[in-house]
Structure formats: structure tokens, C-alpha cells
Short mmCIF file of C-alpha atoms in Angstrom, two decimals:
data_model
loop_
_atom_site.label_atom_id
_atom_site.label_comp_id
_atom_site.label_asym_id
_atom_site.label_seq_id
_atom_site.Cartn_x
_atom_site.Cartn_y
_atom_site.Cartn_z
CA UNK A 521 25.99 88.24 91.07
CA UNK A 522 23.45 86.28 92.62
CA UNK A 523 22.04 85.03 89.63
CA UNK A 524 25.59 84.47 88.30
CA UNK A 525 26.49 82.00 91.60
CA UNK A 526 23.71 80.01 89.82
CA UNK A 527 26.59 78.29 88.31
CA UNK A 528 27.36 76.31 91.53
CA UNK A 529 24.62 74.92 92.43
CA UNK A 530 24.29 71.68 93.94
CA UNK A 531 22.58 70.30 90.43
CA UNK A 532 25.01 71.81 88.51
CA UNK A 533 28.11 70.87 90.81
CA UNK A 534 26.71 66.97 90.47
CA UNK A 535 26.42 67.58 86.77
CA UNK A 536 29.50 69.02 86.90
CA UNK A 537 31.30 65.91 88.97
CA UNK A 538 29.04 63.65 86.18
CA UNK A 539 30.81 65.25 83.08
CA UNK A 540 34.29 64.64 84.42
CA UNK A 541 33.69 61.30 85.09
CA UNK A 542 37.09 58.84 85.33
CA UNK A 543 39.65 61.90 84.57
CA UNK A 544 39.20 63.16 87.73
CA UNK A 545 40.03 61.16 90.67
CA UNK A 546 36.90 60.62 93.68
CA UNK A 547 40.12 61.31 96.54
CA UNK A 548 39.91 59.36 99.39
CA UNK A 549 39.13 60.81 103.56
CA UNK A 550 40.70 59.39 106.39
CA UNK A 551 39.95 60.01 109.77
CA UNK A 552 43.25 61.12 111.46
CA UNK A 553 43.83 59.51 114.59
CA UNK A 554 47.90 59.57 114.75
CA UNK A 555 49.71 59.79 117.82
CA UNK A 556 50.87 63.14 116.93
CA UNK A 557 47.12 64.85 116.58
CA UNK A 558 45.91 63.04 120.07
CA UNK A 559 48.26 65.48 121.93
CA UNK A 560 47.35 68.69 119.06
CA UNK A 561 43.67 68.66 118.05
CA UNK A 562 41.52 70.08 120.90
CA UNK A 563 39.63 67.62 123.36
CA UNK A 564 36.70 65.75 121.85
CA UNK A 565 37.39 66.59 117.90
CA UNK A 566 36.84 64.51 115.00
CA UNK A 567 38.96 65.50 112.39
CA UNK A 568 38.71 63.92 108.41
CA UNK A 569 40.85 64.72 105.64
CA UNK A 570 40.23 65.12 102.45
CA UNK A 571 43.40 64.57 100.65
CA UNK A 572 43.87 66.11 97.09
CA UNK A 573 47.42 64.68 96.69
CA UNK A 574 45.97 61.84 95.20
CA UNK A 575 44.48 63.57 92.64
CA UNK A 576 45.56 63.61 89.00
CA UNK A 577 48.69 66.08 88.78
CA UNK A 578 48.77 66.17 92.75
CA UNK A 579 46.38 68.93 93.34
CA UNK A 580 42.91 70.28 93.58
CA UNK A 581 43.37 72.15 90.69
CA UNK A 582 42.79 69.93 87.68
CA UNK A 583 39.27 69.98 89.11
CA UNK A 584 38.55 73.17 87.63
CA UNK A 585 41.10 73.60 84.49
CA UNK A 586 39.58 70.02 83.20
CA UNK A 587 36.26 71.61 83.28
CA UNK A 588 37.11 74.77 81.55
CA UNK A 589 38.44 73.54 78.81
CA UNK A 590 35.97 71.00 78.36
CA UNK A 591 33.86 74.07 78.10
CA UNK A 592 35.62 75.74 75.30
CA UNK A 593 33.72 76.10 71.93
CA UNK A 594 35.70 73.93 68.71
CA UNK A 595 37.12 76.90 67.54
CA UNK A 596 38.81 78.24 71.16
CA UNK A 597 39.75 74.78 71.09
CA UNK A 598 41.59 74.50 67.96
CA UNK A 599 43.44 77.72 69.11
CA UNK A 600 44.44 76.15 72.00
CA UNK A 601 44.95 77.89 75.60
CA UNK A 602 47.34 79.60 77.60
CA UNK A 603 47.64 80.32 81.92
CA UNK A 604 49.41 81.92 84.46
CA UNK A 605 50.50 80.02 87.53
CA UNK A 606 53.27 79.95 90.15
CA UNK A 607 52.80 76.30 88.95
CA UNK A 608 49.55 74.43 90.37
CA UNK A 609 47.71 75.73 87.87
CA UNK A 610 49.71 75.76 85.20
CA UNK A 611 50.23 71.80 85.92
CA UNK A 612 46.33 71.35 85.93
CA UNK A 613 45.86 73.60 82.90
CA UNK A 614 48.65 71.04 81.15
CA UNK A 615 46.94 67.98 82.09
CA UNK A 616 43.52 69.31 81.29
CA UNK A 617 45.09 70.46 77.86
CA UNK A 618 46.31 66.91 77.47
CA UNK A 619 42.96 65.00 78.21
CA UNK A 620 41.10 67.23 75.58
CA UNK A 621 43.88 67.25 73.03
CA UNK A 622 44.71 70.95 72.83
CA UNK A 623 47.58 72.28 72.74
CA UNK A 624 48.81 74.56 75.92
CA UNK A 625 51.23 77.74 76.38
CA UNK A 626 51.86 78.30 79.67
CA UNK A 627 53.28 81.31 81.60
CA UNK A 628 55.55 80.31 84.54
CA UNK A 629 57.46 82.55 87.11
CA UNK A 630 61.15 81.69 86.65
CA UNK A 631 61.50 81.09 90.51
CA UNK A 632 58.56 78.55 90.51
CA UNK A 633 59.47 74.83 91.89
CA UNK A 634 61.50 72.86 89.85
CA UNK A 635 58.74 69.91 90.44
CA UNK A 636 56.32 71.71 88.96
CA UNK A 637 58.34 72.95 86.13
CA UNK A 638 58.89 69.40 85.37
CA UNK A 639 55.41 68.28 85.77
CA UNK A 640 53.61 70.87 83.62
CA UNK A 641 56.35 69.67 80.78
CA UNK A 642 55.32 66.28 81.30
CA UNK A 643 52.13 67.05 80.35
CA UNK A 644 53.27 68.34 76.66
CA UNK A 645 52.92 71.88 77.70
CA UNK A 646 55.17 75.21 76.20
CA UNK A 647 56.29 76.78 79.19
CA UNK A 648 57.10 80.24 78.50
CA UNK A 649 59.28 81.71 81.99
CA UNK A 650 58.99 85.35 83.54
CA UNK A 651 60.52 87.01 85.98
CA UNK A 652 58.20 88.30 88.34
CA UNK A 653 54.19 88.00 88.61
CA UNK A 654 53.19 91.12 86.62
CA UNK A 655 55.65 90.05 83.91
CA UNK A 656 53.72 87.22 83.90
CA UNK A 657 50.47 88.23 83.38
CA UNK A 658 51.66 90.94 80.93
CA UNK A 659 52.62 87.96 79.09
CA UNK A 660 50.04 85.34 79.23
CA UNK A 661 47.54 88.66 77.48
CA UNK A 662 50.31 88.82 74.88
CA UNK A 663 50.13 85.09 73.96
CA UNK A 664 46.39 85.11 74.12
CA UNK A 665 46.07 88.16 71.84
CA UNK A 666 48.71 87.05 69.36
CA UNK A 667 47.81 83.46 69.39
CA UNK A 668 44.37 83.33 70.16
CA UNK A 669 44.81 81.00 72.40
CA UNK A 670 42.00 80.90 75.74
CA UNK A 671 42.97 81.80 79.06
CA UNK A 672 42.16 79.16 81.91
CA UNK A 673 41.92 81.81 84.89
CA UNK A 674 43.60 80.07 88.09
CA UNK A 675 40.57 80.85 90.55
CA UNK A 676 37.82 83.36 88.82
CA UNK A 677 34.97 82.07 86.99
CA UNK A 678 31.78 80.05 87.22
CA UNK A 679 33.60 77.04 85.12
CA UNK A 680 36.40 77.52 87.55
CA UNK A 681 34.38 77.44 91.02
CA UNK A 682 31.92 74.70 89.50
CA UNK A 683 34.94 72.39 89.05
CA UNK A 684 36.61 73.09 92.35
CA UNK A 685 32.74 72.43 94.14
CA UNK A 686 33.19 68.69 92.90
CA UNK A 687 35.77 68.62 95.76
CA UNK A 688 33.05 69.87 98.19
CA UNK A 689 30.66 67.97 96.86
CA UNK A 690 32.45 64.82 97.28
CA UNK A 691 33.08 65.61 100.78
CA UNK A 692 29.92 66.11 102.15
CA UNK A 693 28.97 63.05 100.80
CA UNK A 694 31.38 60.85 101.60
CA UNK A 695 31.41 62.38 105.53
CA UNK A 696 27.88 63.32 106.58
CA UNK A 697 27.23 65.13 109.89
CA UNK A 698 30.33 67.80 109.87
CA UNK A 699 30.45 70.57 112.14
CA UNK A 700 32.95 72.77 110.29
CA UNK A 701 35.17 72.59 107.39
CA UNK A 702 38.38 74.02 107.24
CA UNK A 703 39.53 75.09 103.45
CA UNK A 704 42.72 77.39 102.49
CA UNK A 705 42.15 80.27 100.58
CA UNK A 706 44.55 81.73 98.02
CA UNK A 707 42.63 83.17 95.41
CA UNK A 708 39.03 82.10 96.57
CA UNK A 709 38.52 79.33 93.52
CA UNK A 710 39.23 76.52 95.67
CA UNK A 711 37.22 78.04 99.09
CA UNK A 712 34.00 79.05 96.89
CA UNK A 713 33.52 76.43 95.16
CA UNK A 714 33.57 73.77 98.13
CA UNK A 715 32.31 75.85 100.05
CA UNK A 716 29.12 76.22 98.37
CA UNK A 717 28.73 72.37 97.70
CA UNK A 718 29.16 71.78 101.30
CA UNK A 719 26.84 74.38 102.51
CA UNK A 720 24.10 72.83 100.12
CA UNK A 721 24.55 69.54 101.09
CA UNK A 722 25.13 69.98 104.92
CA UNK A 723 23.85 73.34 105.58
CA UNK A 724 24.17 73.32 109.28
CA UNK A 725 28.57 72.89 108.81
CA UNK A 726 30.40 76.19 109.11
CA UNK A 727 33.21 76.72 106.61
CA UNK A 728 36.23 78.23 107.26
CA UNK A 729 38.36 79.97 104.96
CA UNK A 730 42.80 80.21 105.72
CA UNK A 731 45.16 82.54 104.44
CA UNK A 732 48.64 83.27 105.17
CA UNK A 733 49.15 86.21 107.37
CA UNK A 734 51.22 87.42 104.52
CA UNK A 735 48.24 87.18 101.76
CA UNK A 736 45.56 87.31 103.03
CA UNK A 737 43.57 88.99 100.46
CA UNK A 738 40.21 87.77 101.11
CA UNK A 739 39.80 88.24 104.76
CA UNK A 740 40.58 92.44 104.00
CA UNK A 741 38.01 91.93 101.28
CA UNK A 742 35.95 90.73 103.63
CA UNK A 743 36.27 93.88 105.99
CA UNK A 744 35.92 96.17 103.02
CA UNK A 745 32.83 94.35 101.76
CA UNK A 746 34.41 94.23 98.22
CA UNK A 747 37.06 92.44 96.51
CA UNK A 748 40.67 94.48 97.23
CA UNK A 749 44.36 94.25 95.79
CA UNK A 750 47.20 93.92 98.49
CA UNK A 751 50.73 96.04 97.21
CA UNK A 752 52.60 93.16 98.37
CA UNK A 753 52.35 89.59 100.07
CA UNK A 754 55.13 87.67 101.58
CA UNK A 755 54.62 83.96 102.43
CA UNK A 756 56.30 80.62 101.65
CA UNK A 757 52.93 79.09 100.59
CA UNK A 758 53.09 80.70 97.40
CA UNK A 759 50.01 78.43 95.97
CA UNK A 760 48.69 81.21 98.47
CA UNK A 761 49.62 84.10 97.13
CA UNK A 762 47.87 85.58 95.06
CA UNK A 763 48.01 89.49 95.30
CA UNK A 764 44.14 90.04 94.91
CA UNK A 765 40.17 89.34 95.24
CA UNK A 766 38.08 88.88 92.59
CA UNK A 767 34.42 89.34 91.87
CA UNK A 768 33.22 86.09 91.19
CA UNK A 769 34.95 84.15 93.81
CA UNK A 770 34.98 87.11 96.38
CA UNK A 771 31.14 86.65 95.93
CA UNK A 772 30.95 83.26 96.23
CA UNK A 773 33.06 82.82 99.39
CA UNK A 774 30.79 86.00 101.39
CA UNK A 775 27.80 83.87 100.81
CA UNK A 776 29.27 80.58 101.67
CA UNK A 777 32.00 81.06 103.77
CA UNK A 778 31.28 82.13 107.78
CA UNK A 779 34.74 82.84 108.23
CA UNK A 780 38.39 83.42 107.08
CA UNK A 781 41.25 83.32 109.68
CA UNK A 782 44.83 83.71 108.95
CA UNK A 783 47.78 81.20 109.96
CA UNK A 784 51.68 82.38 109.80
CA UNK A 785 54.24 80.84 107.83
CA UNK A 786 55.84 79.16 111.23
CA UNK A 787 52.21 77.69 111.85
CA UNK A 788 52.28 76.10 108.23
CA UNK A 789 55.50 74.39 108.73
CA UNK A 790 54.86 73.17 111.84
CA UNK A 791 52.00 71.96 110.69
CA UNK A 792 53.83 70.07 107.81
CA UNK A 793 56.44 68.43 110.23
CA UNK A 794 53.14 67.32 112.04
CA UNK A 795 51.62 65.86 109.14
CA UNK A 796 54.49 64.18 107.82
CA UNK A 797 55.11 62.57 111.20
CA UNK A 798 52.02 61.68 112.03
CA UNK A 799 50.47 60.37 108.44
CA UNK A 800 53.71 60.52 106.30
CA UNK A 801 51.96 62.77 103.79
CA UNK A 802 54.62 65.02 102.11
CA UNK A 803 52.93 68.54 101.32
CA UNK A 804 53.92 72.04 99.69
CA UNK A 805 53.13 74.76 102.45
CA UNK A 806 49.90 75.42 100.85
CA UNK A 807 48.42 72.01 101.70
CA UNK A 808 49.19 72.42 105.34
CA UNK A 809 47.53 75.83 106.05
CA UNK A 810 43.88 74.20 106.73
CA UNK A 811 45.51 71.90 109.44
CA UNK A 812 47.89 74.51 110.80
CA UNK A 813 44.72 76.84 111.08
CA UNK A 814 43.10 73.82 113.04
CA UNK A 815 45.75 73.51 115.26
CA UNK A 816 46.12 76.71 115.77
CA UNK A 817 43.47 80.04 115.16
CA UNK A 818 40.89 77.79 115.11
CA UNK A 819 41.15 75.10 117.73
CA UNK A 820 39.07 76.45 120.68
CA UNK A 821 36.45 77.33 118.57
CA UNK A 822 36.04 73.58 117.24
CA UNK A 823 36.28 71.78 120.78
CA UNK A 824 34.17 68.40 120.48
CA UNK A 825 33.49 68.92 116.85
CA UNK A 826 33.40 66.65 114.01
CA UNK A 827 35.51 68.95 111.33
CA UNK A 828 36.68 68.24 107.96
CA UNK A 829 39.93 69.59 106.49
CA UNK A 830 40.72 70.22 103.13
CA UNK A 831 44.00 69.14 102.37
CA UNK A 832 43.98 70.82 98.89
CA UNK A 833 47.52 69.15 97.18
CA UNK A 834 51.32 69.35 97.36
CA UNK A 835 53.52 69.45 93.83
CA UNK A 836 56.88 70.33 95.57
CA UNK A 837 60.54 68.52 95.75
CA UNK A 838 62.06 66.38 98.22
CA UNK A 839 64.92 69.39 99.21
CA UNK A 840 62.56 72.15 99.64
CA UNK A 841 60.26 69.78 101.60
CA UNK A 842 62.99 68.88 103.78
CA UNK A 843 64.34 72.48 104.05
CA UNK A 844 60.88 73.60 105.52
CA UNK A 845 60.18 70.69 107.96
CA UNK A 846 64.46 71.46 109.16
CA UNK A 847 63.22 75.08 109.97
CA UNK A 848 59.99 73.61 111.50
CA UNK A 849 59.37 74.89 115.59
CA UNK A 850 62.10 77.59 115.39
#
């Protein structure tokens, strides 16, 4: 595997970042200084944010679908692709189907945000609806057996982790002397693939990897030294959720990632009423765990530090956003 990790490199991740050029957005930082973080961060921190919302489709994602498909041989692409997403992904695998001109099946769960529903369609794709997340991926294998099609894995994969580092690497150079970062974790892509751009570039930051208390996958794969499968998870940030660890990722986030703590679902909204307060920034759950993880688990630990957080995207509509932030501090 270590030979494998090759693949995200700090040459390659610039290449990388090179290749996609203009279709992928260079998302801005701002240094948070709002009257709501000066009673909330702990005493002497500098806290940036990296803020992924502004990308193209509204999330970190079309990072690493755009450079997947890229990727794909003439003949793959002439097939077209298919993915599985609780909607993220399947957004970013629409849009990156778009900007090569291929043509894209996607695999939805039925109960997956209508604003990403919307959004993948928006992007020309077929969205094909199932009713729970094994049904799902039992399906996606159909349509790439019977149609050929290629399958743009949601977090797994040197193509996958390369794109996602471009977010890393764009951090580290556009805030030099951080302390720590602070990245959530659902399925690893997102975490590994920073991670390792930021460790390359700053190598004396510590990264820290969230989950939701409720899936957090990666932190019990980190106890058992190995990637593991939970039976269940249970968490409203279901960009989060995703049941298991896998090798490539798992790998990539032990060698670059000091840390993973966990933040419960109360944290995340509380941190999204915070957010929305302080900087207006409307976010999905998933999007909030870094900060909630900074105002929470992590706060004494990052007294008088400069610290990045990754605020990774938010595709989600205006009356689940509202319910969450009404349900905020109870």
C-alpha cells in the first residue's frame, strides 16, 4: 500500500490541481472572527476556513469525480458511468459527467434530499432511486455489468484521494504556518486526500479527522488497525455515513492523519446555528462536523493555535436547514 499512496503525492496532487484547471473552483479562506466564535473558540486560537460551498455543485466532491473520469480510457468513456451516493456524490459524479461529455446513471436512495435530487438532474444525469443503501449498491453493480458503464467510487481510490488532496493542497498554500487542521471524515476520501497534501506541505500541522458518534467507522478502524464494517450507523449527517472503511483510504488517513475524534449529532447542529449566525453560511450537517469538533472534542487541545477547518460543502434545502438549526441547543 505504500507504494500505492504514491498516487498522492505532493507532485502528483499539483499535477493533479494543474489538469483540472478552471472546472474546479480555487475556494476561498476566511479567517473567522464573528462575534459568535470570540465567546466559543478557546483563548488565543486562530481559526481559517476553508469553505467548499463555493465550489462547483456546492461540495468537495467534484474534486475527485472530475478527476476520475477524466481518467477513464475512450472506450469506458463512450460507455459512460454510473455511482452510488446519498447525493454529494452522485451530484459531483453528474457534473463531472457533464464537463467530459459522458453520459451518467446514477443510483440514489429514495430518502435522499430533495436538493440534491434536483441538482444531480440538473446536471443531465439518469437517476435511478432505491430504497435503502444495500439496494443501492446491489444496483449500481447491475447497471455497471449490464451497461458497461464505470463506477466513480464515492471515497476509495488513488484518482479519488488525488482529487480530494487538491483541497489540501490549496490550503496549505494559501494559509502557511497551521498548527492543526480539522477535516470530517465519512468515508476517508475527503480526510486522506487533504490530509496528505497538508502533511507534505506543512509537515509540522496535525490533522484531525471527525466522525459522527453514530458512524464513526474510521476511528474503530483505527483501534483495530484495519479497515472494519459497522452493522448500523445512525446520524443526521448522512454525507457521513457511510457504513464502512476501506483499504485505500483507511491507509491513507493512518499515515496522515494523527487523530480522529467523534462529535454527536446535537454538537453538529449547534454548530450549524453557530455558523449561520455568526458568518451566515447555510450548511448540510456534514459541513458543520469539523467546527462542531473544534468547539467541542477538540478545543482544549488547540488553545493558542492557528487551526484550519475544513468546511467540506452543504447541498441541502431551506426547510430541512431550518428544521435542524429549530432543534439546535435542545
Amino acid at each position: 500500500m505504500t507504494d500505492a499512496l504514491d498516487a498522492i503525492s505532493l507532485q502528483n496532487i499539483r499535477r493533479c490541481r494543474e489538469e483540472l484547471g478552471d472546472a474546479i473552483v480555487r475556494t476561498p479562506v476566511l479567517q473567522w472572527r464573528g462575534e459568535q466564535a470570540k465567546g466559543l473558540i478557546a483563548e488565543g486560537m486562530d481559526v481559517w476556513l476553508k469553505l467548499e460551498p463555493f465550489q462547483f455543485t456546492g461540495t468537495f466532491k467534484a474534486r475527485g469525480a472530475l478527476n476520475c473520469v477524466r481518467k477513464l480510457s475512450e472506450e469506458q468513456k463512450r460507455h459512460g458511468i454510473t455511482a452510488v451516493s446519498a447525493g454529494n456524490h452522485a451530484v459531483a459524479a453528474a457534473f463531472a459527467a457533464r464537463e467530459t461529455e459522458v453520459s451518467a446513471k446514477v443510483v440514489m436512495i429514495k430518502t435522499a434530499n430533495i436538493a440534491r435530487i434536483e441538482r444531480a438532474r440538473s446536471y443531465g444525469a439518469e437517476i435511478v432511486f432505491a430504497d435503502d443503501g444495500p439496494t443501492a449498491f446491489r444496483l449500481v453493480d447491475e447497471i455497471a455489468t449490464s451497461e458497461g458503464r464505470a463506477k466513480i467510487h464515492p471515497f476509495e481510490g488513488p484518482n479519488t484521494l488525488q482529487g480530494a488532496g487538491t483541497l489540501g493542497l490549496e490550503f496549505g498554500e494559501q494559509v502557511g504556518g497551521l498548527d492543526a487542521v480539522i477535516i470530517a471524515i465519512g468515508g476517508g476520501g475527503l480526510c486522506g486526500g487533504s490530509a496528505a497534501a497538508i502533511k507534505q506541505l506543512q509537515p509540522l500541522c496535525k490533522v484531525y479527522g471527525v466522525e459522527p458518534e453514530g458512524a464513526n467507522s474510521m476511528q474503530r478502524s483505527f483501534e483495530a488497525g484495519e479497515p472494519i464494517t459497522l452493522q448500523a450507523v445512525k446520524t443526521i449527517a448522512d454525507s457521513l455515513a457511510p457504513p464502512m472503511a476501506l483499504p485505500y483510504s483507511f491507509a491513507a488517513c493512518r499515515r496522515y492523519v494523527d487523530d480522529v475524534v467523534t462529535v454527536s449529532d446535537n454538537q453538529i447542529r449547534d454548530a450549524m446555528r453557530v455558523l449561520f449566525e455568526d458568518l451566515k453560511l447555510a450548511l448540510e450537517p456534514a459541513a458543520a462536523a469539523a467546527t462542531a469538533a473544534l468547539l467541542g472534542p477538540l478545543r482544549e487541545r488547540l488553545i493558542g493555535q492557528k487551526v484550519g477547518v475544513v468546511v467540506c460543502g452543504s447541498i441541502i434545502d431551506i426547510d430541512t436547514f431550518a428544521g435542524h438549526l429549530h432543534l439546535a441547543g435542545q
